[in-house]
Coordinates of C-alpha atoms and ligand atoms in Angstrom, one line a residue:
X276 CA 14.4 7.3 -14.7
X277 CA 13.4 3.7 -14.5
X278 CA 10.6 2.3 -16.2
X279 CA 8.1 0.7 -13.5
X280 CA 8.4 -2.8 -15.2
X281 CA 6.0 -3.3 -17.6
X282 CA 3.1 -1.3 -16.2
X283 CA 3.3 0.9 -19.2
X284 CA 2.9 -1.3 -21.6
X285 CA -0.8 -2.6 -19.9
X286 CA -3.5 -1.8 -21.8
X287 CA -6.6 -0.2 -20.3
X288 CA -9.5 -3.2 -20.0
X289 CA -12.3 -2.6 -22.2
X290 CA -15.0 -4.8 -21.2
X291 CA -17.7 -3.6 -23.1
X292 CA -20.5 -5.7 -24.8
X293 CA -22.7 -3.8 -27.3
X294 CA -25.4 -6.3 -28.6
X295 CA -27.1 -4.9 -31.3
X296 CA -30.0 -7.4 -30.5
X297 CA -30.5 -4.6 -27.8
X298 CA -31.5 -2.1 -29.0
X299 CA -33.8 1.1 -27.3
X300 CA -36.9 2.5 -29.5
X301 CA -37.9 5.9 -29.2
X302 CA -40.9 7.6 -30.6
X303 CA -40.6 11.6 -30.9
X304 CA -43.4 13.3 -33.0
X305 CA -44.9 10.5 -34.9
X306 CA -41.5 9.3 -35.6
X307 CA -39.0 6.0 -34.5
X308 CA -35.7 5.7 -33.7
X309 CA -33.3 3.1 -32.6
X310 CA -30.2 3.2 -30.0
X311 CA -28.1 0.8 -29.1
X312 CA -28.0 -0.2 -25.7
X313 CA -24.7 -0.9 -24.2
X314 CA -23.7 -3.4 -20.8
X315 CA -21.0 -3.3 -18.8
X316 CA -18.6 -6.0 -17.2
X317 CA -21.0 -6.0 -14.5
X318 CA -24.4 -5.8 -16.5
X319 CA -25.2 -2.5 -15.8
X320 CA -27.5 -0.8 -19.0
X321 CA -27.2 2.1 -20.7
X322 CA -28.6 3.7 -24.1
X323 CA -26.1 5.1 -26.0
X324 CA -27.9 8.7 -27.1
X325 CA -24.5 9.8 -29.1
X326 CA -26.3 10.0 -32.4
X327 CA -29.7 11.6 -30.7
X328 CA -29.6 15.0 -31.6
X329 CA -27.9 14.4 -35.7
X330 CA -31.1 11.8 -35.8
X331 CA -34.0 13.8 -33.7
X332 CA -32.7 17.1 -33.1
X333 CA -33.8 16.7 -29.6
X334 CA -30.8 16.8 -26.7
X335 CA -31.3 15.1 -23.5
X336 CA -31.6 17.2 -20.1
X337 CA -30.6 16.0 -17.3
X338 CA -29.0 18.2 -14.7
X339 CA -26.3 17.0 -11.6
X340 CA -26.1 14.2 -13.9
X341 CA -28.2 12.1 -11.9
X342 CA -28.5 9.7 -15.3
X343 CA -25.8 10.4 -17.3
X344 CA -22.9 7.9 -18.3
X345 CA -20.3 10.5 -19.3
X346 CA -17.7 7.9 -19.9
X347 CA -16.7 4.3 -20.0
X348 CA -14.6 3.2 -17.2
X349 CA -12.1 -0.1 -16.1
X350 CA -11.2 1.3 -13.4
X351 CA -13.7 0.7 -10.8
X352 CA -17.2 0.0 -10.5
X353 CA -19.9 0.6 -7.6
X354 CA -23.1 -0.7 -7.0
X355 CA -25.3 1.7 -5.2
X356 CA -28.4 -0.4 -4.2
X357 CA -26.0 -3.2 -3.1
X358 CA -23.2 -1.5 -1.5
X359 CA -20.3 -2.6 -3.5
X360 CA -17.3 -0.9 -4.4
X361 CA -14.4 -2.4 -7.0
X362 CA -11.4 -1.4 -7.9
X363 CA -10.2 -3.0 -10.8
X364 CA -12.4 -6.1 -9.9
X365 CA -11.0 -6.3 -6.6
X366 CA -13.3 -5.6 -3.6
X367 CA -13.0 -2.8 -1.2
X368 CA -13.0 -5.2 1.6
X369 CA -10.3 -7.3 0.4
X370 CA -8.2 -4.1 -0.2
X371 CA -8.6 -2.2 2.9
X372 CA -7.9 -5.7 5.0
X373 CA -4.6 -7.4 2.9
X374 CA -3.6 -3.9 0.7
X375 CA -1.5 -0.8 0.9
X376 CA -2.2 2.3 -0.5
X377 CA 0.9 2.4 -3.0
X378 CA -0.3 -0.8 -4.1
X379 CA -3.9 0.3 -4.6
X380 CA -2.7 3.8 -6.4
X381 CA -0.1 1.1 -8.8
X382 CA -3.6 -1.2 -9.1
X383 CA -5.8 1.6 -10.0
X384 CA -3.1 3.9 -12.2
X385 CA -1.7 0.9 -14.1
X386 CA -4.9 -1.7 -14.2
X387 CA -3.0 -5.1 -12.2
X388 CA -1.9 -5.7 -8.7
X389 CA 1.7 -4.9 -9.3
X390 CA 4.5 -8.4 -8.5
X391 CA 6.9 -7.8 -6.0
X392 CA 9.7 -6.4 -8.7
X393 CA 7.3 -3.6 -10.1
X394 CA 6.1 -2.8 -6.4
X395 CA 9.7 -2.1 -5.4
X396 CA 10.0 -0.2 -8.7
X397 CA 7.6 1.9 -7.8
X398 CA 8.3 2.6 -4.6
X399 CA 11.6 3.6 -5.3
X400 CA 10.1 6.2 -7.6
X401 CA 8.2 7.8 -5.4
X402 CA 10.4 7.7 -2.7
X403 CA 13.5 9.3 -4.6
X404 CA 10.9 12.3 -5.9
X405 CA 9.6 13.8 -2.4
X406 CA 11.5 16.5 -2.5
X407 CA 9.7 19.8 -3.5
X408 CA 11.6 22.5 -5.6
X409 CA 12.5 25.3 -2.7
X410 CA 11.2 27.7 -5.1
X411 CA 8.0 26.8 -4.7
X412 CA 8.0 27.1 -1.0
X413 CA 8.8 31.2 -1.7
X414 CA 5.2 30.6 -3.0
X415 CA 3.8 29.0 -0.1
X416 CA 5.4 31.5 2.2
X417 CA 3.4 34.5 0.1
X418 CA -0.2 32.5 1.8
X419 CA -1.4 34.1 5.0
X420 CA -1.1 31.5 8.1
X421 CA -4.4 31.1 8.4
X422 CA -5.1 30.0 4.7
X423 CA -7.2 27.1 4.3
X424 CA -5.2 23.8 3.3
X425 CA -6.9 22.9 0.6
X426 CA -6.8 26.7 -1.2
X427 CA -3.0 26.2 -0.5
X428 CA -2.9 22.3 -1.6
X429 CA -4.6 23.5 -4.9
X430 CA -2.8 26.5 -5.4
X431 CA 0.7 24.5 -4.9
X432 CA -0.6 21.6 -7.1
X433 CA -1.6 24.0 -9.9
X434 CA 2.0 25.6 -9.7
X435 CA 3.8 22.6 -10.1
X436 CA 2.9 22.8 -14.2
X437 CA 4.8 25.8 -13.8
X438 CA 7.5 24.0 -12.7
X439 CA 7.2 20.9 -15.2
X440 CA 6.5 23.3 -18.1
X441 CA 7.2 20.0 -20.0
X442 CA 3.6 18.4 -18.8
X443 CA 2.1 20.9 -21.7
X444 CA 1.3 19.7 -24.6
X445 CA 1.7 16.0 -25.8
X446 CA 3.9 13.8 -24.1
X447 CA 5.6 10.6 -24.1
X448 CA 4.6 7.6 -22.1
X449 CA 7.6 8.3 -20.2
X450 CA 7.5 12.0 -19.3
X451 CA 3.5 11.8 -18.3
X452 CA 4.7 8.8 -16.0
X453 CA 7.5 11.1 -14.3
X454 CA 4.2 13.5 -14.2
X455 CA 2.2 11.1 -12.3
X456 CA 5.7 9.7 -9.7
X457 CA 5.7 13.9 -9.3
X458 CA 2.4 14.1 -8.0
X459 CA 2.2 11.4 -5.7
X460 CA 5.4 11.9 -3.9
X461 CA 5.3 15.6 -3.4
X462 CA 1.8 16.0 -2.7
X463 CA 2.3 14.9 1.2
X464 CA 5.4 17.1 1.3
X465 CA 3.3 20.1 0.2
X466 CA 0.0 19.0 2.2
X467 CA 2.6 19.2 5.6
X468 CA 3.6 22.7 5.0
X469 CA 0.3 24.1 5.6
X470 CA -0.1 22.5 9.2
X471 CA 3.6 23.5 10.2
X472 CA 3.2 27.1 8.9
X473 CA -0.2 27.1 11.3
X474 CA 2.1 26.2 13.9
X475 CA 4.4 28.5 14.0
X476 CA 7.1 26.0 13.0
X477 CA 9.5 24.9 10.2
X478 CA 8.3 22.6 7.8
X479 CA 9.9 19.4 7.8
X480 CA 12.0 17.7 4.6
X481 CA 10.6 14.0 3.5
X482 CA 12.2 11.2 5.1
X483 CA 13.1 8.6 2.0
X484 CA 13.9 5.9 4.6
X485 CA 10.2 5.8 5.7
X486 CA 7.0 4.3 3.8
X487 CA 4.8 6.5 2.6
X488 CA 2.2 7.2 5.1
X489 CA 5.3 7.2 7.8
X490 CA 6.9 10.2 5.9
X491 CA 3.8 11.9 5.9
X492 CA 3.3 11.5 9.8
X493 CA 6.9 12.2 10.6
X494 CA 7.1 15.6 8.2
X495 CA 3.3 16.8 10.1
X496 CA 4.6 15.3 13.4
X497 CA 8.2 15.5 14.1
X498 CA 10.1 18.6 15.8
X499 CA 13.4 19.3 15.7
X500 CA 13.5 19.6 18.9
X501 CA 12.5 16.3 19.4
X502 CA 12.6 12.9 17.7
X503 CA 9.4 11.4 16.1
X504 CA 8.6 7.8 16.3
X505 CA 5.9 6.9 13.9
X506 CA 2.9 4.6 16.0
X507 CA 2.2 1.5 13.7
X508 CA -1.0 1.9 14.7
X509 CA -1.4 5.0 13.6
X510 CA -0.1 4.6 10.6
X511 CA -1.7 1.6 9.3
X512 CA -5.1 3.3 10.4
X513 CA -3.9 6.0 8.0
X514 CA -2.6 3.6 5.3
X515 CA -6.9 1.9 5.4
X516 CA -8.1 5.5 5.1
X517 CA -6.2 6.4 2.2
X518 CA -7.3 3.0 0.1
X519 CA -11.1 4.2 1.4
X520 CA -10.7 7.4 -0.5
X521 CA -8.5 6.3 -3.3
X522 CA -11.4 6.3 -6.1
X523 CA -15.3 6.5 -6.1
X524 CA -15.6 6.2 -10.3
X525 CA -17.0 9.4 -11.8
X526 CA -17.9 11.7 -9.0
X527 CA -17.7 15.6 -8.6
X528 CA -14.4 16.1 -8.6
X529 CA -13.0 13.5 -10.7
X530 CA -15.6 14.3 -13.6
X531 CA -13.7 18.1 -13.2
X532 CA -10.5 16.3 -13.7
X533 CA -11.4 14.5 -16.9
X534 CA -13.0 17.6 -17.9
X535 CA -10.3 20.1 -17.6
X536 CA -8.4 17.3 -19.0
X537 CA -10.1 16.8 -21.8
X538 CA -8.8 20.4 -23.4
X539 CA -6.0 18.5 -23.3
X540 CA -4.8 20.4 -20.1
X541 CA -1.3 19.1 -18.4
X542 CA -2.1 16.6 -15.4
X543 CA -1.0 19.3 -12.4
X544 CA -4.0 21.7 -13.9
X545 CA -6.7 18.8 -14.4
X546 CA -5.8 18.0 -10.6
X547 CA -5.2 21.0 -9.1
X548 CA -9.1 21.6 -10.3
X549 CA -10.1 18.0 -8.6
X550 CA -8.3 19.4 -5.6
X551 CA -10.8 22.5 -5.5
X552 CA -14.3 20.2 -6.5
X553 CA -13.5 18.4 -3.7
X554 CA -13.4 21.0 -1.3
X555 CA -16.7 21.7 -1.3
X556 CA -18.7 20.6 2.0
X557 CA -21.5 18.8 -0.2
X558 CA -18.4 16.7 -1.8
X559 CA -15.0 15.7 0.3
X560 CA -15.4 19.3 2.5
X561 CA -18.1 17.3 4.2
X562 CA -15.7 15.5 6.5
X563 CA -14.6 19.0 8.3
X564 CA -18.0 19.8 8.1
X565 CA -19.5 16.4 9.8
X566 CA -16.5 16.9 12.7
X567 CA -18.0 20.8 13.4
X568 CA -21.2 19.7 14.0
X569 CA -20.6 16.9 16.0
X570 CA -18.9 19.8 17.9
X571 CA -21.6 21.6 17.6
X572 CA -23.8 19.3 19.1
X573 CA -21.8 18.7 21.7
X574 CA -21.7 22.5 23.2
X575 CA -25.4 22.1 22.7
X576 CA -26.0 19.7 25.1
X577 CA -25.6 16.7 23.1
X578 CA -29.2 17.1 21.5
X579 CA -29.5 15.1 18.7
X580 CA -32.8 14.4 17.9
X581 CA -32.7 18.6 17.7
X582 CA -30.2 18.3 14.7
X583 CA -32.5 15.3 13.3
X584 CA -35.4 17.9 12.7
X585 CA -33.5 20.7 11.6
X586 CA -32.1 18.6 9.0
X587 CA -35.9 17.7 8.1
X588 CA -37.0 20.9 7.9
X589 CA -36.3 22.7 4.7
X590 CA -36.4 25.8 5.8
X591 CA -33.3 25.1 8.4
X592 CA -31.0 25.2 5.1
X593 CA -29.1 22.6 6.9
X594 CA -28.3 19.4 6.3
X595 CA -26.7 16.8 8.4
X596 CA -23.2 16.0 7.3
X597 CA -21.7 12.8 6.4
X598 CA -25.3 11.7 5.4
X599 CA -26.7 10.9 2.1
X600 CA -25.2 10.1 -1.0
X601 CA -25.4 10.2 -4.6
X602 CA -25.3 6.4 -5.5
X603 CA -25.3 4.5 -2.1
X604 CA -29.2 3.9 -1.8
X605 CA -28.9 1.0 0.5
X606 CA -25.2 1.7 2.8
X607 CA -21.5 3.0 1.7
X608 CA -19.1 0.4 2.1
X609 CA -16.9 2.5 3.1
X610 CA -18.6 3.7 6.1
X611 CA -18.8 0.2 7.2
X612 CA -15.5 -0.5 7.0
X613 CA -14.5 3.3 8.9
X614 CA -17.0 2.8 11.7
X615 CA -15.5 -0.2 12.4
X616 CA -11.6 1.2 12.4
X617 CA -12.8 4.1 14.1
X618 CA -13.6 1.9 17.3
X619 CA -10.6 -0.1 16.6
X620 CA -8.1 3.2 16.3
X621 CA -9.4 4.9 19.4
X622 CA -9.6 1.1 21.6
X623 CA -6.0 1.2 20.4
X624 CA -4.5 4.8 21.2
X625 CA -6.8 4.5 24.7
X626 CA -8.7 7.5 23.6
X627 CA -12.3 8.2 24.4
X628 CA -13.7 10.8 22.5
X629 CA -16.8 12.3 23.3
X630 CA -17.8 12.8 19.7
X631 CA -17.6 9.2 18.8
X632 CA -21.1 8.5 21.3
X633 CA -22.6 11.6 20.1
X634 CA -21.8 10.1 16.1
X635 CA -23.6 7.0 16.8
X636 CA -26.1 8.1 18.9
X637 CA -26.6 10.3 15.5
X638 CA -26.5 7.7 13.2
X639 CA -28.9 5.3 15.1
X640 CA -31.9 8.2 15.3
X641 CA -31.1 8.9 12.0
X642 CA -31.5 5.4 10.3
X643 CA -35.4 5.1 12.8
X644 CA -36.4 8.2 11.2
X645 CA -39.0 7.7 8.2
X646 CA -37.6 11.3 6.5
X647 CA -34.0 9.4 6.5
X648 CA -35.7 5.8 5.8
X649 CA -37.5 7.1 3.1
X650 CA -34.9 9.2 1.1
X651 CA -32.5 6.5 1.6
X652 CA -30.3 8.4 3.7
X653 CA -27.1 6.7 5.4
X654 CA -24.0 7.7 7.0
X655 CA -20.9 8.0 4.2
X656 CA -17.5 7.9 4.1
X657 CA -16.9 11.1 5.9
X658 CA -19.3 10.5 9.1
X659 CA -16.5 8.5 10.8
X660 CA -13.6 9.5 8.6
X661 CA -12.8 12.8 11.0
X662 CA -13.1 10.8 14.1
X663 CA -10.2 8.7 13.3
X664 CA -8.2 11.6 11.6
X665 CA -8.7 13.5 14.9
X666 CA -7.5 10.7 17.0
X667 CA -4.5 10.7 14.7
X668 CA -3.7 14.1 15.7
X669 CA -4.6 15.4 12.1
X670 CA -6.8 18.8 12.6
X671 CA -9.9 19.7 11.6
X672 CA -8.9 21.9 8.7
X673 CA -7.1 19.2 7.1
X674 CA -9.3 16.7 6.5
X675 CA -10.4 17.5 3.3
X676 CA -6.8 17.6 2.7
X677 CA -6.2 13.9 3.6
X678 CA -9.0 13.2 1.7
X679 CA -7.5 14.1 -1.3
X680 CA -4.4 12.8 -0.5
X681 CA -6.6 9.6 -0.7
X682 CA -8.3 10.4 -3.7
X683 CA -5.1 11.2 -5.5
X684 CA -4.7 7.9 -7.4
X685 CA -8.3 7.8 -8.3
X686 CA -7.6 11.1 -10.3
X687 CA -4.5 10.2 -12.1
X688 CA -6.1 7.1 -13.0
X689 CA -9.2 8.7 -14.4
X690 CA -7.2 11.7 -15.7
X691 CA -4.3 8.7 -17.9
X692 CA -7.5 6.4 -18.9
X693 CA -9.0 9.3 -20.1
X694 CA -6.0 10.2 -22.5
X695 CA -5.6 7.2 -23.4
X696 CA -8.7 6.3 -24.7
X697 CA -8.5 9.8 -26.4
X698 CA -11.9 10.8 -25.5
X699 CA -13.3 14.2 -27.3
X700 CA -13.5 17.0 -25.5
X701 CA -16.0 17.4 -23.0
X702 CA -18.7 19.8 -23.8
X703 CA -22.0 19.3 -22.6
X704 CA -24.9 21.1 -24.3
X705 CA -28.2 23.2 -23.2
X706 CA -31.6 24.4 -23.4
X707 CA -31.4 28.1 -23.4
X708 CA -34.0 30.1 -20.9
X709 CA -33.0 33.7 -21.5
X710 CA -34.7 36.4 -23.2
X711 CA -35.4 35.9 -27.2
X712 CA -33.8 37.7 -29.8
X713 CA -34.0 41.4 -29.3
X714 CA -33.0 44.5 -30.9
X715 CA -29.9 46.9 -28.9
X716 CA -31.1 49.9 -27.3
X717 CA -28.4 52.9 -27.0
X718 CA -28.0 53.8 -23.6
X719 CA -29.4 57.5 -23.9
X720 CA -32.6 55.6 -24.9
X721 CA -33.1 53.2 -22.4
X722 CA -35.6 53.5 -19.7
Ligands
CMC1213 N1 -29.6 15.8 5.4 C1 -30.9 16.0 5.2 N2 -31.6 15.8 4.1 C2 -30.9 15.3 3.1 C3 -29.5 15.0 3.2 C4 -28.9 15.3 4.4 N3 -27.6 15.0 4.6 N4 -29.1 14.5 2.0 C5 -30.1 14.5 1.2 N5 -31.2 14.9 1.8 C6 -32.6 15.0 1.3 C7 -32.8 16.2 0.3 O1 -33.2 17.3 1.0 C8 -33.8 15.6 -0.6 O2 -35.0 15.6 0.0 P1 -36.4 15.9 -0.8 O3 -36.6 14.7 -1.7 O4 -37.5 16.0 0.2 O5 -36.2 17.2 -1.6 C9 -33.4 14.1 -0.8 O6 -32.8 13.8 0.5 C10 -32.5 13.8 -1.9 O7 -31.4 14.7 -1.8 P2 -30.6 15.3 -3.0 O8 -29.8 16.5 -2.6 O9 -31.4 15.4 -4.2 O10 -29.5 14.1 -3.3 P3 -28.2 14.2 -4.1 O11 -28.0 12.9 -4.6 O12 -28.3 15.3 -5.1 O13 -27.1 14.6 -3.0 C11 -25.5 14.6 -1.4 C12 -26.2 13.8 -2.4 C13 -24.3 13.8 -0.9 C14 -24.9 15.9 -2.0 C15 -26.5 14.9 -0.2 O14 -26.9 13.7 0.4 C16 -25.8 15.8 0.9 O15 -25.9 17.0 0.7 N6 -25.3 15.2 2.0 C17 -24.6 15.9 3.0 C18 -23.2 16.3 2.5 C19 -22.3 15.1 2.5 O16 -22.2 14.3 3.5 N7 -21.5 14.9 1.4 C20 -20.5 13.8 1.3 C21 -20.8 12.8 0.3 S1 -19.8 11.3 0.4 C22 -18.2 11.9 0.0 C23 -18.0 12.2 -1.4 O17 -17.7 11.3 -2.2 O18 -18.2 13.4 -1.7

């Protein structure tokens, strides 16, 4: 195959400073000890603790990882009380507005905005590698027709290192970036199938004279009974979503991906586990999840301020979707940016949905509220997200599914950097809570 230009050859940034004239004192039973503290490109601080436990024998505890570093990263960075969100320097904003997606998964994957020739390169690649070995639609065919996407997406993903055997092991430079072209250009193909089986109707074969978010529309969207044309405005409104999605630094399911890869698993395995974190409603499930209660308060009677205090009460066990997030203390830029598309899309395609009102009407009792106020609680990336996907004709069940179509390049990103910088295995430690050390009793003598 052809080498993408010289993207290979880039070198991952390493930006950071360590100044021993910082340095973090710590006083444990009488005792001092010194870290180093370490800054980032964009002078965020952190101790370095690697050498705690040889020097104290104390380990750090610190669960969800609410303050834990787990890795250095150049690939992008996010500023939680500000609301800013990088990739590779370059601002969300700028990307969503002048970028494409292949251009944002060649920024993030190989570290520069690609030129014209390496773009084109690239392309190519992916465009020549959509086709998905027939064998591994027997597979598909095995799922029941109401299987979820994303147990299928994950499933499929996973299978493909059965297919590429080769992706064991170590590989060249060459063979992982065959690995990586793999990925990206059959993971629409396989993400279609799903939504076609559901139908009732054949799957469709990728189209390698389209772009890529056209080939994705046309294999969920076209018949053969009838010709497809692919709505520019559709698909540039899927083309913003995508670059939205495309990385978020170390989240839930991209920390699984650098974990499983760590052992030193193949790439299809370290995704195929990102594919199954993200499912989960508190992580990229959230988007189906934020779309059903919308719903939901719709059949109601449109009651929101009845969903606002069942979210504030513990005891509901809910939570409102789409709200809250880990690092955004202050707003997600990316909800900014969706709200704003969302009215766009729907002005365009002359669509009213119901569900749009009730959102904001959501939102804007939400953000009054001093339980919101307070815990710093504001709409994310998938409050808005499902309201355009629905408008695009995408269903309910397969938003999570677009999502990590999205997040795609993120992972492969995370999951090459990763590898690269040969980082150990990952292994977290600790404190045990179960019952001391205690003698066997035989089974006839138990109680
Ligand atoms: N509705 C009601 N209360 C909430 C919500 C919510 N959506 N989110 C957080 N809280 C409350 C929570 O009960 C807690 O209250 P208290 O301090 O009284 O115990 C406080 O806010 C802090 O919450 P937390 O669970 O400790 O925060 P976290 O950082 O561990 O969780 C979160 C972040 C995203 C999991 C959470 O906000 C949540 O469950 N949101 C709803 C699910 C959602 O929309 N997920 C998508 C996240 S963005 C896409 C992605 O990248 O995954």
């Amino acid at each position: 195959m052809t080498p993408i230009g010289s993207a290979l050859s880039l070198t991952p940034f390493n930006f950071i400073l360590i100044s021993m004239s910082q340095i973090a004192e710590l006083t444990l039973d009488g005792k001092k000890y010194e870290f180093p503290i370490i800054e980032g490109s964009e002078q965020e601080k952190a101790i370095d603790i690697s050498k705690l436990r040889d020097q104290t024998g104390y380990i750090t505890i610190d669960s969800g990882y609410k303050n834990t570093g787990a890795t250095k990263s150049a690939i992008t960075f996010l500023d939680g009380e500000e609301g800013i969100l990088n990739y590779r320097g370059y601002s969300i904003e700028d990307l969503a507005e002048k970028s494409s997606f292949l251009e944002v998964a060649y920024l993030l994957i190989y570290g520069e905005l690609p030129t014209e020739k390496q773009f084109a390169e690239f392309e190519h690649e992916i465009r020549t590698h959509t086709l998905v070995n027939e064998d591994m639609r027997k597979i598909f065919e095995g799922f029941p027709v109401n299987a979820h996407p994303m147990g299928v997406l994950s499933s499929l993903v996973s299978a493909m290192s059965a297919f590429y055997p080769d992706a064991n092991g170590q590989n060249s430079e060459e063979a992982t970036q065959l690995h990586i072209i793999r990925l990206l250009a059959k993971l629409p193909t396989i993400a279609t199938w799903s939504y076609k089986k559901s139908q009732g109707h054949p799957v469709n074969y990728p189209q390698n004279d389209l772009d890529y978010c056209s080939n994705f529309l046309n294999m969920m969207f076209s018949l053969p009974v009838a010709k497809y044309n692919v709505d520019p405005v559709v698909s540039a409104a899927l083309n913003k979503l995508l670059i939205l999605h495309a990385d978020h630094e170390q989240n839930c399911s991209t920390s699984t991906v650098r974990l499983v890869g760590s052992s030193h698993a193949n790439i299809f395995s370290s995704i195929s586990s990102g594919i199954s974190a993200l499912w989960g409603p508190l992580h990229g499930g959230a988007n189906q999840e934020v779309i059903e209660m919308l719903e939901a308060i719709k059949a109601d009677g449109g009651d929101t301020q009845k969903y606002i205090n069942m979210a504030k009460d513990k005891s509901s066990g809910f939570r409102l979707f789409g709200f809250g997030h880990r690092v955004y203390k202050n707003f997600d830029p990316r909800a900014r940016i969706i709200k704003k598309a969302a009215d766009d899309v729907l002005n365009k395609l002359g669509i009213n949905d119901p569900v749009l009102e009730i959102a904001q009407k959501l939102e804007k009792a939400a953000l009054e509220d001093e339980y919101f106020v307070q815990r710093k609680l504001y709409p994310n990336v998938d409050f808005y997200s499902g309201i355009i996907y629905r408008a695009l004709g995408i269903p309910t069940n397969m938003f999570t599914v677009m999502f990590a179509i999205g997040r795609l390049p993120g992972w492969i990103a995370q999951w090459k950097e990763m590898r690269e910088n040969k980082e150990p295995i990952g292994r977290p430690r600790q404190i045990y809570t179960g019952a001391p050390k205690r003698d066997f009793v035989l089974m006839s003598e138990r109680k």
